[in-house]
Coordinates of C-alpha atoms in Angstrom, one line a residue:
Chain A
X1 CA 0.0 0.0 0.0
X2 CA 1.5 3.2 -1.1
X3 CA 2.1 5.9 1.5
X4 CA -1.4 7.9 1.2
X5 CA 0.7 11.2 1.6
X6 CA 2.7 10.5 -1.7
X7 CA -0.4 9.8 -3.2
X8 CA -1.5 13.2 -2.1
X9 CA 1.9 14.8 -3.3
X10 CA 1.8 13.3 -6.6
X11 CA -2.0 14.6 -7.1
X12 CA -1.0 18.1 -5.9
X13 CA 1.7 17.8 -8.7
X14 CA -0.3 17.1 -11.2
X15 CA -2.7 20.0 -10.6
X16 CA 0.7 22.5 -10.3
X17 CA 2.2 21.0 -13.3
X18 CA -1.6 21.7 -15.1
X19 CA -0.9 24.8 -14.0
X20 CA 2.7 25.6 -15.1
X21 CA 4.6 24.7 -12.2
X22 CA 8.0 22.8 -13.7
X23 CA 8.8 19.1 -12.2
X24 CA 11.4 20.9 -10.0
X25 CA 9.4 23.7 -8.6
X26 CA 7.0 20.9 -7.2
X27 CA 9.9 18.8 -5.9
X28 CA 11.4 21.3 -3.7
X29 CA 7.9 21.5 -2.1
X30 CA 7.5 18.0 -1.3
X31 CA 11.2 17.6 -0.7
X32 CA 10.6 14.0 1.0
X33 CA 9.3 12.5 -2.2
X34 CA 11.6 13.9 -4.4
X35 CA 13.3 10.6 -5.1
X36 CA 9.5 8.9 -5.7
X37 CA 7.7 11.8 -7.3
X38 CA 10.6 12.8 -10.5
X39 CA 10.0 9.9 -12.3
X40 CA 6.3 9.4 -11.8
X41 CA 5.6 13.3 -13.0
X42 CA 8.5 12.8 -16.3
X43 CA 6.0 9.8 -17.1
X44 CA 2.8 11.4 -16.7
X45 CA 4.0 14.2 -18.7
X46 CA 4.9 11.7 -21.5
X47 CA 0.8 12.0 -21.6
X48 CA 1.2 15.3 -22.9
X49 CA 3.8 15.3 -25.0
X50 CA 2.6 12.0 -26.4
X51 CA -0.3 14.0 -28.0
X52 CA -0.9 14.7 -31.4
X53 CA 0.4 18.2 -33.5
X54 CA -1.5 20.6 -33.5
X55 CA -1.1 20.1 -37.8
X56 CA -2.3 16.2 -37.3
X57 CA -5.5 18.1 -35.7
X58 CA -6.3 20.9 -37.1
X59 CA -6.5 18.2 -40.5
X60 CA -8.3 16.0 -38.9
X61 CA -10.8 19.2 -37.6
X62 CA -11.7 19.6 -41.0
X63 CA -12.4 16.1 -42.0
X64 CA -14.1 15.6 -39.2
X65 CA -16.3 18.3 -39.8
X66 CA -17.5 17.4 -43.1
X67 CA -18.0 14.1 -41.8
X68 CA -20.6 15.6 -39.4
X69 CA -22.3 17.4 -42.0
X70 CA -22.8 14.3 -44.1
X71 CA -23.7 12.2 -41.4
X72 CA -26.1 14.7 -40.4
X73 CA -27.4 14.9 -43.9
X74 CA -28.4 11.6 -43.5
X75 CA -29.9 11.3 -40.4
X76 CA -32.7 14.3 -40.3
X77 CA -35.2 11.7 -42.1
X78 CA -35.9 10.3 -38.6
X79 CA -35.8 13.6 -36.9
X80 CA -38.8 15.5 -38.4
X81 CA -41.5 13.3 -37.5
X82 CA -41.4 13.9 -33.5
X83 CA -42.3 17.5 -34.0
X84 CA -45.2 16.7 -36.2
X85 CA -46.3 13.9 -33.5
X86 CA -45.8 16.5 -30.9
X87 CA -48.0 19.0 -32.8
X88 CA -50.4 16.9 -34.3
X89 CA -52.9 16.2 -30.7
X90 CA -52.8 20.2 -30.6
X91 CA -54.0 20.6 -34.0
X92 CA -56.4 18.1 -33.7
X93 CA -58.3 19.4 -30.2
X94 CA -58.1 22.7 -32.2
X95 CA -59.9 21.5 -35.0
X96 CA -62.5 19.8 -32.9
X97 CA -63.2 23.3 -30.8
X98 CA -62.9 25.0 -33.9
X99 CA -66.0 23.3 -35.3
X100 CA -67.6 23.3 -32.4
X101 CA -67.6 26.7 -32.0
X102 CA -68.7 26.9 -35.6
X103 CA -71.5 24.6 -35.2
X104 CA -72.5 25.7 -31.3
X105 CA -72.5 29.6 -32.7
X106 CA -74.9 28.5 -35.4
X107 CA -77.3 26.5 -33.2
X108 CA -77.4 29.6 -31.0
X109 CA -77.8 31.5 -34.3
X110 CA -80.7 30.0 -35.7
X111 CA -82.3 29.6 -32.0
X112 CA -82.1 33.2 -32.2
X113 CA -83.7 33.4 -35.4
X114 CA -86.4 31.1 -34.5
X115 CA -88.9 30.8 -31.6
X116 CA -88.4 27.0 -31.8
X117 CA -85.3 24.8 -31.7
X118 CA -85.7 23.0 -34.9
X119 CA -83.3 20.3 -36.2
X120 CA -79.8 22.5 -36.2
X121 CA -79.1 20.9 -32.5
X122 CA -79.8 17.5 -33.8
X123 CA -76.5 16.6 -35.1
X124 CA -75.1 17.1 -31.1
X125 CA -77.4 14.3 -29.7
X126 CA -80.8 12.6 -30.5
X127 CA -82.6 13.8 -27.4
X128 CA -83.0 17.2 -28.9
X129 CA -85.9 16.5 -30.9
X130 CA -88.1 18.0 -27.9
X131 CA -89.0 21.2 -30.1
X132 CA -92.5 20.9 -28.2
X133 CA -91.5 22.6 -25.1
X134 CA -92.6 25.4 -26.3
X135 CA -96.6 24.6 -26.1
X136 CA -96.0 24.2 -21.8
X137 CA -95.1 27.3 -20.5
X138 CA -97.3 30.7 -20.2
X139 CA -97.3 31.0 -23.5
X140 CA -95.1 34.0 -23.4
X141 CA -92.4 32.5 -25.7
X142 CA -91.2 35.3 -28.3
X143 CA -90.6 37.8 -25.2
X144 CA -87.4 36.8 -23.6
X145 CA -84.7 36.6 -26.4
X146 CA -83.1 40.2 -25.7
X147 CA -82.0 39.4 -21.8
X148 CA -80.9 35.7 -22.9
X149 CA -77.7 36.8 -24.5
X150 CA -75.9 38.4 -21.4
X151 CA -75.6 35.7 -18.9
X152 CA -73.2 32.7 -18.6
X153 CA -75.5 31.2 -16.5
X154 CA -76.2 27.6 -18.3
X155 CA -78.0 26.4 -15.4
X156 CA -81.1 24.4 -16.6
X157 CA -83.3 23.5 -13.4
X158 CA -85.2 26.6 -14.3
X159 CA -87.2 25.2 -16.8
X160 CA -87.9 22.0 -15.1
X161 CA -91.5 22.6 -14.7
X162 CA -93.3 20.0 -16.5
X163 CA -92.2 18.7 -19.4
X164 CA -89.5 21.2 -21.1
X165 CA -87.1 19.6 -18.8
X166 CA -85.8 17.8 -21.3
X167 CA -85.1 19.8 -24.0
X168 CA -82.9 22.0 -21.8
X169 CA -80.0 19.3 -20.5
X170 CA -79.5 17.7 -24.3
X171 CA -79.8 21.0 -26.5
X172 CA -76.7 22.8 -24.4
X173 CA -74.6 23.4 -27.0
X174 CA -72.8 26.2 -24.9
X175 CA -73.9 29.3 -24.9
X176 CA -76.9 28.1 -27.2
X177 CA -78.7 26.5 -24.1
X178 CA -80.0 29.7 -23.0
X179 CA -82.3 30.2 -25.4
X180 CA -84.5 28.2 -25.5
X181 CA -85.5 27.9 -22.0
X182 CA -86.0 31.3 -21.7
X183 CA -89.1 31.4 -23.6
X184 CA -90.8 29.3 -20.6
X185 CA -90.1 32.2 -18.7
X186 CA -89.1 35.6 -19.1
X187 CA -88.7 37.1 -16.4
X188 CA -85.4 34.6 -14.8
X189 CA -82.4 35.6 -17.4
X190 CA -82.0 38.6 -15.6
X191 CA -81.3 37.7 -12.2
X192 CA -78.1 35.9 -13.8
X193 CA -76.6 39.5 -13.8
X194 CA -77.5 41.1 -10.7
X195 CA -75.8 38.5 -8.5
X196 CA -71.5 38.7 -8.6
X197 CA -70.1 40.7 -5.7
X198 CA -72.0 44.4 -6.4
X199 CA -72.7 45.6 -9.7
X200 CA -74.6 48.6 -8.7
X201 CA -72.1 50.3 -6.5
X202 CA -68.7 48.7 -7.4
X203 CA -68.2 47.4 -4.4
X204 CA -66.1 44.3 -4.2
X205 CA -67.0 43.5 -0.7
X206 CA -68.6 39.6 -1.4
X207 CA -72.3 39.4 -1.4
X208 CA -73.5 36.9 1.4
X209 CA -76.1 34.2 0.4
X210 CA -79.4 35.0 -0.4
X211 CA -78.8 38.8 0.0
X212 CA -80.8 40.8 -2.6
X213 CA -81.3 44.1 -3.6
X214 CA -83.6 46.5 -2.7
X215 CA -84.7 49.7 -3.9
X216 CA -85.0 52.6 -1.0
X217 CA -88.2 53.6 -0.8
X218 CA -89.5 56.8 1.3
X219 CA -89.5 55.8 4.9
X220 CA -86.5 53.4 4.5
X221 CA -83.6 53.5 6.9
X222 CA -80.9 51.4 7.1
X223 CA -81.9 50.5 10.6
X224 CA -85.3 49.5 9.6
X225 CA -83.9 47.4 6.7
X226 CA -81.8 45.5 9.1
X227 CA -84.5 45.3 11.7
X228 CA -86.7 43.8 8.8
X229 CA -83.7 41.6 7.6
X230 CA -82.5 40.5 10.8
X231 CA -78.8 42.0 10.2
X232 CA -77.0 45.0 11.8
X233 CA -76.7 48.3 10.0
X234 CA -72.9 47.9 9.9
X235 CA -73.2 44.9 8.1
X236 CA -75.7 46.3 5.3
X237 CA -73.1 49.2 5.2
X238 CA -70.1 46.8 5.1
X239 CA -71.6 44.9 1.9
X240 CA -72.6 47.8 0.1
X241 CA -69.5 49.8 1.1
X242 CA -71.8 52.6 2.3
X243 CA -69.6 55.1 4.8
X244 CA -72.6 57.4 6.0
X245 CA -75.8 56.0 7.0
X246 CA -77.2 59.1 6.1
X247 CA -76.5 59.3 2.8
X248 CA -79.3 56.5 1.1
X249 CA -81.3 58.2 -1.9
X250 CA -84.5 57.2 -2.1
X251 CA -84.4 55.0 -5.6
X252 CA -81.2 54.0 -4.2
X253 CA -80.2 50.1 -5.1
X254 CA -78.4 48.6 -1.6
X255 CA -78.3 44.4 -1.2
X256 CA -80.1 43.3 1.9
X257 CA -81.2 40.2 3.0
X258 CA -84.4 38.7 2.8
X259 CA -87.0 41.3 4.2
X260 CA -89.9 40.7 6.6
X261 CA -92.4 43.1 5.0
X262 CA -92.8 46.4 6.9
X263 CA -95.8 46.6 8.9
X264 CA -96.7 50.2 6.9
X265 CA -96.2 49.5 3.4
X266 CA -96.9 46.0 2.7
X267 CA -97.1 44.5 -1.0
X268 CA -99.0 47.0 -2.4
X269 CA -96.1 49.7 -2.2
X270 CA -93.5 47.1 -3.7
X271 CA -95.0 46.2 -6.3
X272 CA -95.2 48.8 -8.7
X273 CA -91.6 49.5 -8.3
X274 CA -90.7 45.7 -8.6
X275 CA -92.5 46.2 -12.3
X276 CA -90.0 49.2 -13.5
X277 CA -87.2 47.5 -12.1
X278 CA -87.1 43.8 -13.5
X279 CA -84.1 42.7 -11.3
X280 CA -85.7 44.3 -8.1
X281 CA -88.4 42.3 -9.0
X282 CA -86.7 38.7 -9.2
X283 CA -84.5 38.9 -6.5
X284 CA -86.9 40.3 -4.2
X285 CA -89.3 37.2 -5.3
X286 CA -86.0 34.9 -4.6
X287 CA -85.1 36.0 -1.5
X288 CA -89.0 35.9 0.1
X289 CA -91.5 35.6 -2.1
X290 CA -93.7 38.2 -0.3
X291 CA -93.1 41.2 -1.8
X292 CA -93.9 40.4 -5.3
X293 CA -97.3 38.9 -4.5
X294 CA -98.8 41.1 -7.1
X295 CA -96.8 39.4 -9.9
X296 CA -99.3 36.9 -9.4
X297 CA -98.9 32.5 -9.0
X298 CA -97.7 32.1 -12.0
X299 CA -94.7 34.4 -11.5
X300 CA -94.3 33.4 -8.2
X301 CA -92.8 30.2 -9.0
X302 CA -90.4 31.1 -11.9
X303 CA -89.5 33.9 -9.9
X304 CA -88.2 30.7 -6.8
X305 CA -87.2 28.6 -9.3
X306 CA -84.7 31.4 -10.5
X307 CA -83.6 32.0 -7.2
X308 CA -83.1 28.7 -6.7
X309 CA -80.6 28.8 -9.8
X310 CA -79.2 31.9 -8.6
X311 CA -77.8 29.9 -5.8
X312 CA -76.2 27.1 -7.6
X313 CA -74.5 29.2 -9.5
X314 CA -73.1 31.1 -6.6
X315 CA -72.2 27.8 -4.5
X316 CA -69.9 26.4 -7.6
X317 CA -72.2 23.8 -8.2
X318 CA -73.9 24.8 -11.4
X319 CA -75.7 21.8 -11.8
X320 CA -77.8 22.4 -14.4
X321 CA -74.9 23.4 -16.9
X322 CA -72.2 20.8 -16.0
X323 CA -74.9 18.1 -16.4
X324 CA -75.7 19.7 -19.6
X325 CA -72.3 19.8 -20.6
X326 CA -71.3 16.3 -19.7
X327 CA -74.7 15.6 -22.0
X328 CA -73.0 16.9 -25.1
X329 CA -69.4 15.6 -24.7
X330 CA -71.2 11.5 -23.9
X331 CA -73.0 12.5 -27.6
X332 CA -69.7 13.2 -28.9
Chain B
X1 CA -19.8 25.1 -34.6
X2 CA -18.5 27.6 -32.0
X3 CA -18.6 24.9 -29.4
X4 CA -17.3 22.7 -32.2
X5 CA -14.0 24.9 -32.5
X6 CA -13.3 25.0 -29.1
X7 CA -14.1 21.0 -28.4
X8 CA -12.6 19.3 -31.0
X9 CA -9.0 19.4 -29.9
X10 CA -9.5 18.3 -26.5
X11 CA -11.7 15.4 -27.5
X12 CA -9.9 14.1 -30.1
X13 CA -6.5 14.1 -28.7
X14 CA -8.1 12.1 -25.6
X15 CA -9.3 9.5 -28.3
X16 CA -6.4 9.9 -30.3
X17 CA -4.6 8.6 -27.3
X18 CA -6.5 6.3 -26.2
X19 CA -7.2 4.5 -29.9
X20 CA -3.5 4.9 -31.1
X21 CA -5.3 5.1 -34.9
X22 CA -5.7 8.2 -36.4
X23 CA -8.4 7.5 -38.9
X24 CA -10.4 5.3 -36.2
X25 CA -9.9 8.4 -33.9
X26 CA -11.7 11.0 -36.5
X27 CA -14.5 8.3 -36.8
X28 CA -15.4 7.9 -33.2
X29 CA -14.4 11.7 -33.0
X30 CA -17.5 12.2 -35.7
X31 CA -19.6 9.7 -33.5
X32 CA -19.2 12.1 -30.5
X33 CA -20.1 15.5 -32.4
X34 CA -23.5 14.2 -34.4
X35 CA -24.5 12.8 -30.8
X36 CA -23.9 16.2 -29.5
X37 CA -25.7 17.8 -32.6
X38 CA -28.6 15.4 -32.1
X39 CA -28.8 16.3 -28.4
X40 CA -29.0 19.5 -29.2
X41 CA -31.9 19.2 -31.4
X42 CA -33.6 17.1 -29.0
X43 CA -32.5 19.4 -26.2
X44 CA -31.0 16.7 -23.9
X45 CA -27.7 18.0 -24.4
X46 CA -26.5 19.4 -21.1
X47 CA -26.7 23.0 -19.8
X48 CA -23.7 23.0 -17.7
X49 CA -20.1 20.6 -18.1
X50 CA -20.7 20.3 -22.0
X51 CA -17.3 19.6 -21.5
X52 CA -17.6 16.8 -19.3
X53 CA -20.4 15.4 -21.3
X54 CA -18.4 15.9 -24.6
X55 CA -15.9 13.4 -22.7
X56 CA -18.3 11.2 -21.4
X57 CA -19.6 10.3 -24.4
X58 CA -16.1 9.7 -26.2
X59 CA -15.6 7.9 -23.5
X60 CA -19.0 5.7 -24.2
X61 CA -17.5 6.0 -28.0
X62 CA -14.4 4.2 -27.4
X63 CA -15.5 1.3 -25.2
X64 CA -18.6 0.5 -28.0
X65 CA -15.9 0.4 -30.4
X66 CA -13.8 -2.0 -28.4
X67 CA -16.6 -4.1 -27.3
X68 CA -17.3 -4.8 -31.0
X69 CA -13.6 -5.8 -31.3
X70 CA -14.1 -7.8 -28.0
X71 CA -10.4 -6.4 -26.7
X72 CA -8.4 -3.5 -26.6
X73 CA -5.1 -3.6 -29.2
X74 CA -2.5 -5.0 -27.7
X75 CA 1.2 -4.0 -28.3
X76 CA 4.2 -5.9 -27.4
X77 CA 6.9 -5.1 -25.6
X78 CA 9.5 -5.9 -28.9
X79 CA 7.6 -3.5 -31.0
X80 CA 8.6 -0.7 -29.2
X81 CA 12.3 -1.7 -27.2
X82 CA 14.2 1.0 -27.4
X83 CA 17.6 -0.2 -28.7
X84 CA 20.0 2.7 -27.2
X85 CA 20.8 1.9 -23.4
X86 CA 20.3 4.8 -21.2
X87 CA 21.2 5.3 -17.6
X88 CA 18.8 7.5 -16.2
X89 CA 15.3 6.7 -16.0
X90 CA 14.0 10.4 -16.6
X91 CA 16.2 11.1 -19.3
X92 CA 15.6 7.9 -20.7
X93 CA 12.3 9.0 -20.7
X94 CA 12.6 12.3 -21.7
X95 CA 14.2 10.6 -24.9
X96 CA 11.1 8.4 -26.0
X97 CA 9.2 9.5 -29.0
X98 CA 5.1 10.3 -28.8
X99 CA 5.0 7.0 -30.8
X100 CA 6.8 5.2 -28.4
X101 CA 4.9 6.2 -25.2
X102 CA 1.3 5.8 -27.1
X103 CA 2.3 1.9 -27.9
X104 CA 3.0 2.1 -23.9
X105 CA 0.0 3.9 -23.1
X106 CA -2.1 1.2 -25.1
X107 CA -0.7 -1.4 -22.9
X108 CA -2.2 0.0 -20.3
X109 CA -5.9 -1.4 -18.8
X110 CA -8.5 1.7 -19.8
X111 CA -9.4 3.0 -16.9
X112 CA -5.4 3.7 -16.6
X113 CA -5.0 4.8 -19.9
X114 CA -7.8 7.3 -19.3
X115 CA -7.0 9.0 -16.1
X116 CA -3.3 10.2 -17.5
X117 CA -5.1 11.2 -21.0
X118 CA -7.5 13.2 -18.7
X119 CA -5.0 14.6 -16.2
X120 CA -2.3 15.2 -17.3
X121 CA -2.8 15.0 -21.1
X122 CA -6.1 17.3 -21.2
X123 CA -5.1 18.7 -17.4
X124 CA -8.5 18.4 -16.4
X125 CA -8.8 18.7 -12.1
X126 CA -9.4 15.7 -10.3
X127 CA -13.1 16.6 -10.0
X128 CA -14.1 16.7 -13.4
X129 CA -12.2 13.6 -14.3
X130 CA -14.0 11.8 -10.9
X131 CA -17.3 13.2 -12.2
X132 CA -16.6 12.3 -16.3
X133 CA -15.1 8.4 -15.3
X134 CA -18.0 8.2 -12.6
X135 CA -15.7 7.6 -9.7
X136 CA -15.1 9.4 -6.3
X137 CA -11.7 12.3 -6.1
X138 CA -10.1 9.2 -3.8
X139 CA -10.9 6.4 -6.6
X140 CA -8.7 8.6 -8.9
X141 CA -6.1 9.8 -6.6
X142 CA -5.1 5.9 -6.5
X143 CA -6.1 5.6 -9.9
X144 CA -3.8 7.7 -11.3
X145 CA -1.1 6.4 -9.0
X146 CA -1.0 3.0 -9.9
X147 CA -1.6 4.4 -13.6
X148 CA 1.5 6.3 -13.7
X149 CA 3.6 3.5 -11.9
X150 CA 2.1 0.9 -14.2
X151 CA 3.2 3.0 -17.4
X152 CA 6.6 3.3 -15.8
X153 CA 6.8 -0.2 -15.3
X154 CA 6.1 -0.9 -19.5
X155 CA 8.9 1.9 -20.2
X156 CA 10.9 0.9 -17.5
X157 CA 11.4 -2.6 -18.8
X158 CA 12.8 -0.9 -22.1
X159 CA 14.8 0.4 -19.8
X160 CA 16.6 -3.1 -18.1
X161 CA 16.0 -5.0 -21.2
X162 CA 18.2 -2.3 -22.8

């Protein structure tokens, strides 16, 4: 076994040699291993001098190089197809939303166009045959189109009442499904808008559940609205970012929670104001139903059942449309 | 090519030494620069120690070519006796021609023949040739001990048989 500290010496050579130390200058440090080390470094530089001229290279640089370029020449027929493969699931799930966008914006197209359904949606799935729906509801069909556009709100369960259920999970073609339910019911499209965090004021202060807006109407104070809707004027303020009590206009949009009707003005007093106002009117029907009495039964329960899908959409859950969703990619 | 320039002379005169043929050199040399091409492309090619890689893969180079021969060339000792007699081992040593000491170096077992390419042929520091042969800094400080005594052994028999 070699002495580990000449192993050391003769490493610690090497790297001084590397670095332009001279055999002798290393010897005098390691003056011990003089004797060992000289004839150990003279070989190991051998190594170097063994190597080839810097003419044998620079020739064999050159041919190397054009060796490369032809080998390289050769080779690229397996290169390109990777890329391609790489691209080519892209391009295809592309191609696939492209002409679903296509095809979804002219099924919403001709919906528009039409009061009824008609064949356009038939290609997505067979179910969509239901064109009937139309005969259940009120009969109001042609009204609704204008307020169907805005929302994002897919959620079917609106329209369950009776048999237009149906048509309303299969025909979702995207934005297309809104359509057509509408016609059952005017009057729900619109309470789609009111609801994310406060459109009226700006305010990004988070709307609690089932809060709704109210207009303020002479006599209104924000203690009596939070007497009537079992809150604290400080919270009212808080999620309408109001800073002075004392500042509410009568006309005024704030979001309250569900009110008890005041003992003074009762339904007669909301009503007329729930008819200029069409979101006044639907959330005040969602949140208790008591207010908008004189919107008659009918109403009544459109006006719950929007509520009801007011709430779904808030909570994440948006039944209706993910179901409806899930319908169209199964027909696919 | 930049990295091309500045690689080629290291790599090859590492497989020029370790080969002994300078045509078989250039092809494996050629082997080493279209894999480095190809990594490129591919982007496996490494970010840092191109250098290191570079070697590594000459290294890969040589033994592929060598396992298809099944054995490295062998040189015997009468091919390459020096016929002068010389009294000092240094000077004698001093005195042999790059020819000579390659036929030496070829006699050596790979590993051996590598680490003195590496360290003191291409001066690379003990890390990078630990990291490039895959063995620890203490693996090669012994390694290129016994190298170095090993390869004075081959020339030093020239030396008595002179």
């Amino acid at each position: 076994m070699a002495d580990q500290r000449l192993i050391n010496a003769f490493n610690d050579c090497i790297d001084r040699l590397a670095n332009g130390e001279t055999i002798a200058e290393c010897l005098r440090r390691y003056p011990e291993y003089a004797l060992d080390l000289r004839p150990m470094l003279e070989a190991g530089l051998l190594m170097r001098r063994a190597q080839s001229d810097s003419n044998e290279v620079l020739a064999a640089k050159a041919r190397v190089r054009a060796n490369i370029m032809d080998t390289l020449a050769l080779t690229p027929m397996r290169r390109p197809t990777p890329p391609i493969l790489r691209i080519l699931p892209l391009v295809a799930s592309l191609l696939i939303v492209f002409v679903f966008a296509i095809v979804g914006g002219s099924a919403l197209l001709s919906r528009l166009n039409q009061a009824e359904p008609t064949p356009t949606t038939e290609f997505l799935s067979t179910h969509t045959v239901t064109p009937t729906l139309t005969a259940t509801p009120t009969g109001t069909p042609t009204v609704t189109p204008t307020s169907t556009t805005t929302p994002t709100a897919s959620s079917t369960p609106s329209s369950t009442p009776s048999p237009s259920s149906t048509p309303t999970e299969t025909t979702i073609a995207l934005p297309s499904t809104n359509t057509p339910r509408p016609s059952s019911t005017p009057v729900p499209t619109l309470t789609h808008t009111a609801l994310p965090t406060n459109a009226i004021t700006g305010c990004t202060v988070p709307i609690p559940a089932g809060w709704v807006i109210h207009r303020i109407q002479a006599g209104d104070t924000l203690s009596s609205l939070a007497v009537r809707g079992s809150t604290t004027v400080n919270e009212i303020m808080r999620v309408n970012c109001l800073t002075d009590a004392r500042l509410l206009v009568i006309g005024q949009q704030v979001y309250v929670p569900p009110l008890v009707p005041p003992t003074q003005s009762t339904g007669g007093g909301t009503a007329p104001q729930v008819g200029g106002v069409s979101g006044n009117d639907n959330i005040d029907a969602s949140g208790g139903g008591g207010s908008s009495g004189s919107s008659g039964g009918g109403n009544d329960n459109t006006g719950s059942d929007n509520g009801n899908d007011n709430a779904d959409d808030h909570g994440g859950s948006g039944g209706g449309g993910g179901s409806g969703d899930d319908d169209n990619d199964d027909d696919d | 090519m930049r990295i091309y320039e500045s690689y080629f002379s290291p790599i090859y005169q590492y497989i020029r030494l370790r080969v002994g043929d300078a045509a078989l050199a250039e092809d494996i040399a050629s082997d080493v620069f279209v894999k480095m091409v190809i990594a490129f492309k591919s982007h496996t090619a490494p970010r840092q120690s191109l250098r290191g890689w570079l070697f590594k893969v000459a290294r890969n180079e040589i033994n592929v070519h060598y396992g298809k021969v099944k054995q490295f060339p062998t040189t015997t000792l009468e091919e390459w006796f020096p016929s002068s007699d010389e009294d000092a081992e240094a000077r004698y040593l001093r005195s042999l021609s790059s020819e000579r000491t390659r036929q030496a170096i070829s006699m050596l077992a790979a590993e051996q023949q590598e680490v003195l390419v590496l360290r003191f042929g291409q001066a690379l520091d003990i890390q990078a040739t630990a990291d490039i042969m895959g063995k620890s800094v203490s693996a090669i400080k012994s390694l290129q001990f016994r190298a170095v005594n090993t390869l004075r052994g081959i020339l030093g028999e020239g030396l008595d048989h002179g």
